[in-house]
């Protein structure tokens, strides 16, 4: 079936097998009323649940005197495994002026503070932050866009859109080696297989340990939820394309064609970080996979769920404005901070990338049924 269950202990769109397309948008709350925010989340939940089934946004019957309840561009299209996932930014808890605008400040988890300045970034405030984030994923780009557009429309008067990104090719698999992704592990815009050693969406033990927030982690309302880190990572495609193959492979520590680690033959062979050759470690000290691997980070893992993006040509340089829209879910934002502090200073990949947009969101748990709504336990 091409319908993903909407309700469940966790929101869909995290452990769900990664769909092909992404529409991502963040919003700022303009209303000063807590009741408006609650109303918004209720209507968003109802609309998202319907769209996930492939149905139109519910509303009054058509009336030629008022706009239709649904914008209409997904009529006749399949659900295409649509998932809609919502997260709350730190700024929802403490307003722009530091005020406790919705009476939520005391419910902000201690771990949930804005990301610190990190190496390897030059962030554009116009592509960062947001009080609420919506991640819509689907195998059909129009279905994903339709979902975000309709939530934006429903939200008018309560929220304004802050920034958005469309992703056109998944750069991660959450299906791993066991059953495998039917199309094989996808490739990122650098041409490398991406997601080989990602957390597998059916590995409940790994999800509990690294992705889902536990009730005991601090704030009960977030139990069963997660944290989402979004990073718009620009790739310097032109210099990358001029780099020789051997160097490209050294940057990642993997072979480009097979995806195998430089110490192995097949994609899913375990990397051997101890192996050395004439020039030192076979997987270089500054290779991306060595620096990011759980073996070299005290077992730390995250669930990656990113997409390739392009926004056309960078007019100032005439180069492609393209890269990885990195999305990762984790139990504590510090998992990302720890990794990026290391990658941002030492990764061979830094010559070819720069983080230019950023967002951190607390993703509430899933909804239990028709009477439940996103964030109910928070409000
Ligand atoms: C692994 C690409 C940024 C964390 C990988 C792999 C590739 C890759 C090709 C190897 C295959 C795999 O196991 O998935 C990229 C590109 C990036 C990028 C092109 C930027 C444009 C990041 C960032 C982080 C990160 C910002 C976290 C802060 C990881 C982790 C692994 C990984 C945790 C798995 C390591 C392992 O389990 O052995 N990445 N990555 N990556 N990357 Fe990245």
Short mmCIF file of C-alpha atoms and ligand atoms in Angstrom, two decimals:
data_model
loop_
_atom_site.label_atom_id
_atom_site.label_comp_id
_atom_site.label_asym_id
_atom_site.label_seq_id
_atom_site.Cartn_x
_atom_site.Cartn_y
_atom_site.Cartn_z
CA UNK A 1 0.00 0.00 0.00
CA UNK A 2 1.11 3.55 -0.57
CA UNK A 3 -0.51 4.87 2.63
CA UNK A 4 1.69 5.30 5.72
CA UNK A 5 -0.16 5.09 9.05
CA UNK A 6 -0.59 8.57 10.50
CA UNK A 7 -1.27 7.67 14.13
CA UNK A 8 1.17 5.78 16.33
CA UNK A 9 3.51 6.21 19.29
CA UNK A 10 5.96 8.15 17.10
CA UNK A 11 5.24 10.56 14.30
CA UNK A 12 5.55 9.08 10.83
CA UNK A 13 8.35 10.40 8.65
CA UNK A 14 11.20 9.49 10.98
CA UNK A 15 11.64 5.71 11.07
CA UNK A 16 9.48 5.45 7.92
CA UNK A 17 11.37 4.13 4.89
CA UNK A 18 12.64 7.31 3.22
CA UNK A 19 10.43 8.60 0.41
CA UNK A 20 11.89 10.15 -2.75
CA UNK A 21 10.84 13.78 -2.27
CA UNK A 22 10.77 16.44 0.40
CA UNK A 23 8.90 19.69 0.99
CA UNK A 24 10.12 21.39 4.15
CA UNK A 25 8.91 24.67 5.60
CA UNK A 26 9.33 26.49 8.86
CA UNK A 27 6.91 28.99 10.32
CA UNK A 28 6.94 31.79 12.86
CA UNK A 29 3.93 32.31 15.08
CA UNK A 30 2.59 35.85 14.66
CA UNK A 31 -0.41 35.45 16.94
CA UNK A 32 0.12 36.22 20.62
CA UNK A 33 -2.64 33.86 21.69
CA UNK A 34 -1.92 30.41 23.05
CA UNK A 35 -5.46 29.35 22.06
CA UNK A 36 -4.65 30.21 18.43
CA UNK A 37 -1.60 27.96 18.51
CA UNK A 38 -3.64 25.10 19.95
CA UNK A 39 -6.34 25.63 17.31
CA UNK A 40 -3.70 25.64 14.59
CA UNK A 41 -2.15 22.38 15.76
CA UNK A 42 -5.56 20.74 15.94
CA UNK A 43 -6.52 21.77 12.41
CA UNK A 44 -3.08 20.86 11.08
CA UNK A 45 -3.35 17.38 12.61
CA UNK A 46 -6.78 16.81 11.05
CA UNK A 47 -5.63 18.04 7.65
CA UNK A 48 -2.36 16.09 7.71
CA UNK A 49 -4.12 12.87 8.70
CA UNK A 50 -6.52 13.23 5.75
CA UNK A 51 -3.80 14.10 3.25
CA UNK A 52 -1.73 11.14 4.44
CA UNK A 53 -4.64 8.89 3.42
CA UNK A 54 -4.68 10.53 0.01
CA UNK A 55 -7.85 12.46 0.88
CA UNK A 56 -8.46 16.18 0.49
CA UNK A 57 -8.31 18.57 3.44
CA UNK A 58 -11.71 18.16 5.10
CA UNK A 59 -14.05 21.13 5.26
CA UNK A 60 -17.42 22.46 4.32
CA UNK A 61 -18.93 21.19 1.06
CA UNK A 62 -17.97 23.17 -2.07
CA UNK A 63 -19.59 26.58 -2.22
CA UNK A 64 -18.87 28.90 -5.10
CA UNK A 65 -18.91 31.88 -2.75
CA UNK A 66 -15.87 30.75 -0.66
CA UNK A 67 -12.45 29.27 -1.37
CA UNK A 68 -12.40 25.45 -1.36
CA UNK A 69 -11.15 23.68 1.80
CA UNK A 70 -8.41 22.01 -0.24
CA UNK A 71 -6.28 23.72 -2.88
CA UNK A 72 -6.89 20.80 -5.23
CA UNK A 73 -3.57 20.00 -6.90
CA UNK A 74 -3.34 16.54 -5.34
CA UNK A 75 -6.81 15.43 -6.44
CA UNK A 76 -6.44 12.16 -8.33
CA UNK A 77 -2.86 11.62 -7.18
CA UNK A 78 -2.05 8.62 -4.95
CA UNK A 79 -1.03 9.15 -1.33
CA UNK A 80 2.47 8.20 -2.48
CA UNK A 81 3.55 7.32 1.09
CA UNK A 82 3.05 10.90 2.27
CA UNK A 83 4.18 11.63 5.81
CA UNK A 84 3.85 14.97 7.54
CA UNK A 85 6.08 15.52 10.58
CA UNK A 86 5.95 18.53 12.85
CA UNK A 87 8.56 19.98 15.22
CA UNK A 88 8.74 22.96 17.58
CA UNK A 89 11.69 25.39 17.61
CA UNK A 90 13.27 26.75 20.82
CA UNK A 91 11.78 30.13 19.87
CA UNK A 92 8.26 28.78 20.40
CA UNK A 93 9.12 28.35 24.07
CA UNK A 94 10.87 31.67 24.51
CA UNK A 95 9.73 34.41 22.15
CA UNK A 96 12.02 36.72 20.15
CA UNK A 97 12.09 39.20 23.04
CA UNK A 98 12.87 36.46 25.57
CA UNK A 99 9.31 36.45 26.89
CA UNK A 100 7.35 33.37 27.87
CA UNK A 101 4.74 34.25 25.28
CA UNK A 102 2.71 31.04 25.39
CA UNK A 103 3.41 29.94 28.96
CA UNK A 104 5.65 27.11 27.73
CA UNK A 105 9.02 28.20 29.10
CA UNK A 106 8.88 25.83 32.07
CA UNK A 107 8.20 22.91 29.73
CA UNK A 108 11.27 23.43 27.58
CA UNK A 109 13.59 20.44 28.00
CA UNK A 110 16.98 21.39 29.42
CA UNK A 111 18.70 19.85 26.39
CA UNK A 112 16.62 22.00 24.05
CA UNK A 113 18.65 25.16 23.57
CA UNK A 114 19.47 26.78 20.22
CA UNK A 115 22.46 25.15 18.55
CA UNK A 116 25.72 26.89 19.47
CA UNK A 117 27.91 28.43 16.77
CA UNK A 118 29.63 25.49 15.08
CA UNK A 119 32.67 25.14 12.85
CA UNK A 120 32.07 24.82 9.13
CA UNK A 121 29.04 27.08 9.03
CA UNK A 122 28.21 30.51 7.65
CA UNK A 123 24.51 30.64 8.35
CA UNK A 124 21.97 32.73 6.52
CA UNK A 125 19.36 33.86 9.06
CA UNK A 126 16.78 33.87 6.25
CA UNK A 127 17.28 30.11 5.90
CA UNK A 128 17.50 29.28 9.59
CA UNK A 129 15.30 28.83 12.63
CA UNK A 130 11.55 28.94 12.94
CA UNK A 131 8.96 28.41 15.69
CA UNK A 132 7.44 25.37 13.98
CA UNK A 133 8.82 23.12 11.24
CA UNK A 134 6.87 20.90 8.86
CA UNK A 135 8.60 18.09 7.00
CA UNK A 136 6.47 16.53 4.26
CA UNK A 137 7.91 13.52 2.44
CA UNK A 138 6.33 11.59 -0.41
CA UNK A 139 7.30 9.67 -3.49
CA UNK A 140 5.44 12.34 -5.49
CA UNK A 141 6.78 15.93 -5.31
CA UNK A 142 3.35 17.44 -5.92
CA UNK A 143 1.85 15.47 -3.02
CA UNK A 144 4.60 16.67 -0.67
CA UNK A 145 4.25 20.27 -1.82
CA UNK A 146 0.47 20.11 -1.56
CA UNK A 147 0.72 19.06 2.09
CA UNK A 148 2.98 21.92 3.13
CA UNK A 149 1.08 24.46 1.07
CA UNK A 150 -2.22 23.52 2.66
CA UNK A 151 -0.82 23.72 6.17
CA UNK A 152 0.56 27.16 5.33
CA UNK A 153 -2.85 28.18 4.03
CA UNK A 154 -4.66 26.87 7.11
CA UNK A 155 -2.13 28.68 9.30
CA UNK A 156 -2.65 32.12 7.81
CA UNK A 157 -3.38 34.62 10.54
CA UNK A 158 -1.57 32.52 13.16
CA UNK A 159 1.76 31.76 11.49
CA UNK A 160 3.83 33.12 8.61
CA UNK A 161 6.20 31.04 6.54
CA UNK A 162 9.84 31.70 7.38
CA UNK A 163 11.86 29.58 4.95
CA UNK A 164 11.37 26.51 2.81
CA UNK A 165 13.34 23.93 0.92
CA UNK A 166 12.35 21.34 -1.66
CA UNK A 167 14.38 18.13 -1.81
CA UNK A 168 14.44 16.15 -5.02
CA UNK A 169 16.36 13.00 -4.23
CA UNK A 170 16.65 11.18 -0.94
CA UNK A 171 20.26 10.96 0.22
CA UNK A 172 19.71 8.42 2.89
CA UNK A 173 18.21 5.06 3.36
CA UNK A 174 16.71 3.83 6.59
CA UNK A 175 16.36 0.31 5.25
CA UNK A 176 19.94 -0.77 5.72
CA UNK A 177 21.64 -3.91 4.59
CA UNK A 178 19.26 -6.48 5.98
CA UNK A 179 16.27 -6.08 3.65
CA UNK A 180 17.90 -3.39 1.61
CA UNK A 181 16.39 -0.47 -0.20
CA UNK A 182 14.63 -1.81 -3.30
CA UNK A 183 16.47 0.74 -5.44
CA UNK A 184 19.77 0.23 -3.62
CA UNK A 185 21.30 2.83 -1.32
CA UNK A 186 20.68 6.23 -2.96
CA UNK A 187 23.50 8.54 -4.00
CA UNK A 188 24.09 12.14 -2.96
CA UNK A 189 25.09 14.93 -5.38
CA UNK A 190 28.76 14.03 -4.93
CA UNK A 191 27.93 10.69 -6.52
CA UNK A 192 28.49 8.59 -3.40
CA UNK A 193 26.09 6.10 -1.86
CA UNK A 194 24.66 7.71 1.24
CA UNK A 195 22.98 6.01 4.17
CA UNK A 196 24.92 2.73 4.12
CA UNK A 197 25.53 2.68 7.86
CA UNK A 198 22.48 4.69 8.84
CA UNK A 199 20.14 3.55 11.60
CA UNK A 200 17.62 1.12 10.16
CA UNK A 201 13.99 2.15 10.66
CA UNK A 202 12.98 -1.27 11.99
CA UNK A 203 15.84 -1.54 14.49
CA UNK A 204 13.80 -0.70 17.60
CA UNK A 205 16.73 -1.12 19.97
CA UNK A 206 18.84 1.41 18.04
CA UNK A 207 15.88 3.80 17.72
CA UNK A 208 15.22 3.64 21.47
CA UNK A 209 18.86 4.22 22.25
CA UNK A 210 19.68 6.97 19.73
CA UNK A 211 16.50 8.50 18.28
CA UNK A 212 13.41 8.46 20.52
CA UNK A 213 13.36 10.68 23.57
CA UNK A 214 12.52 8.60 26.65
CA UNK A 215 9.94 9.80 29.21
CA UNK A 216 12.75 9.81 31.75
CA UNK A 217 14.93 12.12 29.64
CA UNK A 218 13.37 15.18 31.21
CA UNK A 219 10.11 16.58 29.87
CA UNK A 220 7.40 13.93 29.73
CA UNK A 221 5.48 15.59 26.88
CA UNK A 222 8.39 14.82 24.55
CA UNK A 223 8.59 11.11 25.45
CA UNK A 224 8.34 9.09 22.23
CA UNK A 225 9.34 12.19 20.29
CA UNK A 226 12.73 13.17 18.92
CA UNK A 227 14.88 16.13 17.96
CA UNK A 228 15.30 17.18 14.36
CA UNK A 229 18.40 18.99 13.14
CA UNK A 230 18.01 20.52 9.67
CA UNK A 231 21.09 21.90 7.91
CA UNK A 232 21.21 23.34 4.42
CA UNK A 233 24.68 22.21 3.35
CA UNK A 234 25.91 23.85 0.17
CA UNK A 235 28.23 21.70 -1.94
CA UNK A 236 30.91 23.35 -4.05
CA UNK A 237 30.05 21.15 -6.96
CA UNK A 238 32.46 22.62 -9.53
CA UNK A 239 35.72 22.08 -7.60
CA UNK A 240 34.45 18.68 -6.48
CA UNK A 241 33.90 17.69 -10.10
CA UNK A 242 37.52 18.61 -10.87
CA UNK A 243 38.92 16.49 -8.04
CA UNK A 244 40.50 13.19 -9.03
CA UNK A 245 38.63 9.99 -8.19
CA UNK A 246 41.24 8.73 -5.72
CA UNK A 247 40.98 11.93 -3.72
CA UNK A 248 37.17 11.90 -3.76
CA UNK A 249 37.32 8.39 -2.34
CA UNK A 250 39.83 9.41 0.32
CA UNK A 251 37.53 12.26 1.39
CA UNK A 252 34.77 9.83 2.30
CA UNK A 253 36.85 6.74 3.02
CA UNK A 254 34.75 4.74 0.58
CA UNK A 255 34.88 3.65 -3.05
CA UNK A 256 32.64 5.74 -5.29
CA UNK A 257 31.23 3.01 -7.48
CA UNK A 258 30.54 0.22 -4.97
CA UNK A 259 30.20 2.29 -1.80
CA UNK A 260 32.52 -0.20 -0.05
CA UNK A 261 34.86 1.14 2.63
CA UNK A 262 38.44 1.56 1.37
CA UNK A 263 39.33 -1.48 3.49
CA UNK A 264 36.59 -3.68 1.99
CA UNK A 265 35.08 -5.05 -1.19
CA UNK A 266 31.30 -4.77 -0.78
CA UNK A 267 29.16 -1.85 0.31
CA UNK A 268 28.12 -3.29 3.66
CA UNK A 269 31.58 -4.59 4.67
CA UNK A 270 32.52 -3.13 8.05
CA UNK A 271 35.20 -0.42 7.74
CA UNK A 272 38.53 -1.44 9.29
CA UNK A 273 39.89 1.71 10.90
CA UNK A 274 43.04 -0.05 12.12
CA UNK A 275 44.20 -1.13 8.65
CA UNK A 276 47.33 0.70 7.47
CA UNK A 277 49.14 0.90 4.14
CA UNK A 278 52.36 2.51 2.93
CA UNK A 279 50.95 6.04 3.46
CA UNK A 280 49.34 5.47 6.84
CA UNK A 281 45.76 4.46 7.62
CA UNK A 282 43.90 3.04 4.61
CA UNK A 283 40.86 5.05 5.70
CA UNK A 284 42.59 8.42 6.19
CA UNK A 285 42.52 10.19 9.55
CA UNK A 286 40.40 13.01 8.07
CA UNK A 287 38.01 10.79 6.08
CA UNK A 288 34.34 11.62 6.64
CA UNK A 289 33.28 8.12 7.68
CA UNK A 290 36.12 7.72 10.15
CA UNK A 291 35.33 10.99 11.92
CA UNK A 292 31.57 10.34 11.92
CA UNK A 293 31.62 6.65 12.82
CA UNK A 294 30.20 5.38 16.10
CA UNK A 295 33.45 3.44 16.63
CA UNK A 296 35.29 6.74 16.94
CA UNK A 297 32.60 8.65 18.85
CA UNK A 298 31.87 6.48 21.85
CA UNK A 299 29.02 4.65 20.09
CA UNK A 300 27.18 7.86 19.12
CA UNK A 301 24.69 7.48 16.24
CA UNK A 302 22.00 9.59 14.56
CA UNK A 303 19.26 8.79 12.05
CA UNK A 304 19.95 10.66 8.79
CA UNK A 305 17.05 11.41 6.47
CA UNK A 306 18.32 14.12 4.13
CA UNK A 307 17.61 15.12 0.54
CA UNK A 308 19.49 16.70 -2.34
CA UNK A 309 18.45 20.24 -3.16
CA UNK A 310 19.12 22.83 -5.78
CA UNK A 311 17.95 26.39 -5.93
CA UNK A 312 19.35 27.09 -9.37
CA UNK A 313 22.43 29.22 -9.96
CA UNK A 314 24.26 31.34 -7.41
CA UNK A 315 24.09 34.67 -9.25
CA UNK A 316 27.20 36.09 -7.57
CA UNK A 317 29.51 33.33 -8.83
CA UNK A 318 27.61 31.62 -11.65
CA UNK A 319 28.00 28.31 -9.85
CA UNK A 320 25.32 25.80 -8.92
CA UNK A 321 23.49 26.49 -5.69
CA UNK A 322 23.07 22.86 -4.74
CA UNK A 323 23.89 20.47 -1.96
CA UNK A 324 22.54 18.33 0.80
CA UNK A 325 19.52 19.29 2.83
CA UNK A 326 20.66 17.37 5.89
CA UNK A 327 17.88 16.18 8.16
CA UNK A 328 18.75 14.05 11.16
CA UNK A 329 16.75 12.75 14.10
CA UNK A 330 18.25 12.11 17.50
CA UNK A 331 17.43 11.70 21.16
CA UNK A 332 19.48 14.71 22.23
CA UNK A 333 20.63 17.69 20.09
CA UNK A 334 24.07 17.24 21.60
CA UNK A 335 24.57 14.20 19.37
CA UNK A 336 24.69 16.55 16.39
CA UNK A 337 26.75 19.18 18.19
CA UNK A 338 29.38 16.58 19.14
CA UNK A 339 29.63 15.29 15.58
CA UNK A 340 29.71 18.68 13.91
CA UNK A 341 32.34 20.07 16.30
CA UNK A 342 34.57 17.27 15.10
CA UNK A 343 33.57 17.18 11.43
CA UNK A 344 33.58 20.96 11.11
CA UNK A 345 37.22 21.21 12.14
CA UNK A 346 38.78 18.03 10.72
CA UNK A 347 36.67 16.55 7.90
CA UNK A 348 38.37 16.38 4.48
CA UNK A 349 34.90 17.12 3.08
CA UNK A 350 35.04 20.70 4.40
CA UNK A 351 36.95 21.84 1.34
CA UNK A 352 33.82 21.13 -0.68
CA UNK A 353 30.90 22.03 1.60
CA UNK A 354 29.58 24.78 3.85
CA UNK A 355 26.61 24.75 6.21
CA UNK A 356 24.48 27.74 5.21
CA UNK A 357 21.12 27.14 6.91
CA UNK A 358 20.14 25.58 10.23
CA UNK A 359 17.21 24.63 12.39
CA UNK A 360 16.66 22.64 15.56
CA UNK A 361 13.22 21.32 16.48
CA UNK A 362 11.69 19.23 19.25
CA UNK A 363 9.45 16.72 17.51
CA UNK A 364 6.53 15.67 19.70
CA UNK A 365 5.44 12.03 19.82
CA UNK A 366 2.80 10.63 17.48
CA UNK A 367 -0.95 10.92 17.89
CA UNK A 368 -3.04 8.09 19.29
CA UNK A 369 -6.26 8.58 17.29
CA UNK A 370 -8.81 11.01 15.89
CA UNK A 371 -9.17 13.00 19.15
CA UNK A 372 -5.47 13.51 19.61
CA UNK A 373 -3.41 16.32 18.07
CA UNK A 374 0.24 17.27 17.63
CA UNK A 375 1.69 18.60 20.86
CA UNK A 376 -1.41 17.99 23.02
CA UNK A 377 0.71 16.88 25.97
CA UNK A 378 2.76 20.09 25.72
CA UNK A 379 -0.23 22.42 25.85
C1 LIG B 1 28.27 8.80 6.58
C2 LIG B 1 28.03 12.01 2.98
C3 LIG B 1 27.42 15.60 6.20
C4 LIG B 1 27.18 12.32 9.71
C5 LIG B 1 28.31 9.35 5.33
C6 LIG B 1 28.59 8.64 4.10
C7 LIG B 1 28.50 9.54 3.09
C8 LIG B 1 28.19 10.83 3.68
C9 LIG B 1 28.71 9.29 1.61
C10 LIG B 1 28.97 7.16 3.97
C11 LIG B 1 27.80 6.24 3.79
C12 LIG B 1 26.94 6.06 4.99
O1 LIG B 1 27.25 5.30 5.92
O2 LIG B 1 25.89 6.70 5.02
C13 LIG B 1 27.86 13.27 3.55
C14 LIG B 1 27.81 14.51 2.80
C15 LIG B 1 27.64 15.51 3.71
C16 LIG B 1 27.58 14.90 5.02
C17 LIG B 1 27.92 14.61 1.30
C18 LIG B 1 27.53 16.99 3.49
C19 LIG B 1 27.23 17.55 2.34
C20 LIG B 1 27.30 15.02 7.44
C21 LIG B 1 27.05 15.74 8.67
C22 LIG B 1 26.98 14.82 9.65
C23 LIG B 1 27.18 13.51 9.05
C24 LIG B 1 26.90 17.25 8.79
C25 LIG B 1 26.73 15.00 11.13
C26 LIG B 1 27.07 16.08 11.81
C27 LIG B 1 27.42 11.08 9.16
C28 LIG B 1 27.38 9.85 9.90
C29 LIG B 1 27.71 8.83 9.00
C30 LIG B 1 27.93 9.48 7.73
C31 LIG B 1 27.04 9.69 11.38
C32 LIG B 1 27.79 7.34 9.29
C33 LIG B 1 29.14 6.95 9.83
C34 LIG B 1 29.15 5.49 10.23
O3 LIG B 1 28.18 5.01 10.78
O4 LIG B 1 30.17 4.86 10.01
N1 LIG B 1 28.07 10.70 5.04
N2 LIG B 1 27.72 13.54 4.87
N3 LIG B 1 27.39 13.69 7.71
N4 LIG B 1 27.77 10.83 7.86
FE1 LIG B 1 27.81 12.18 6.38
#
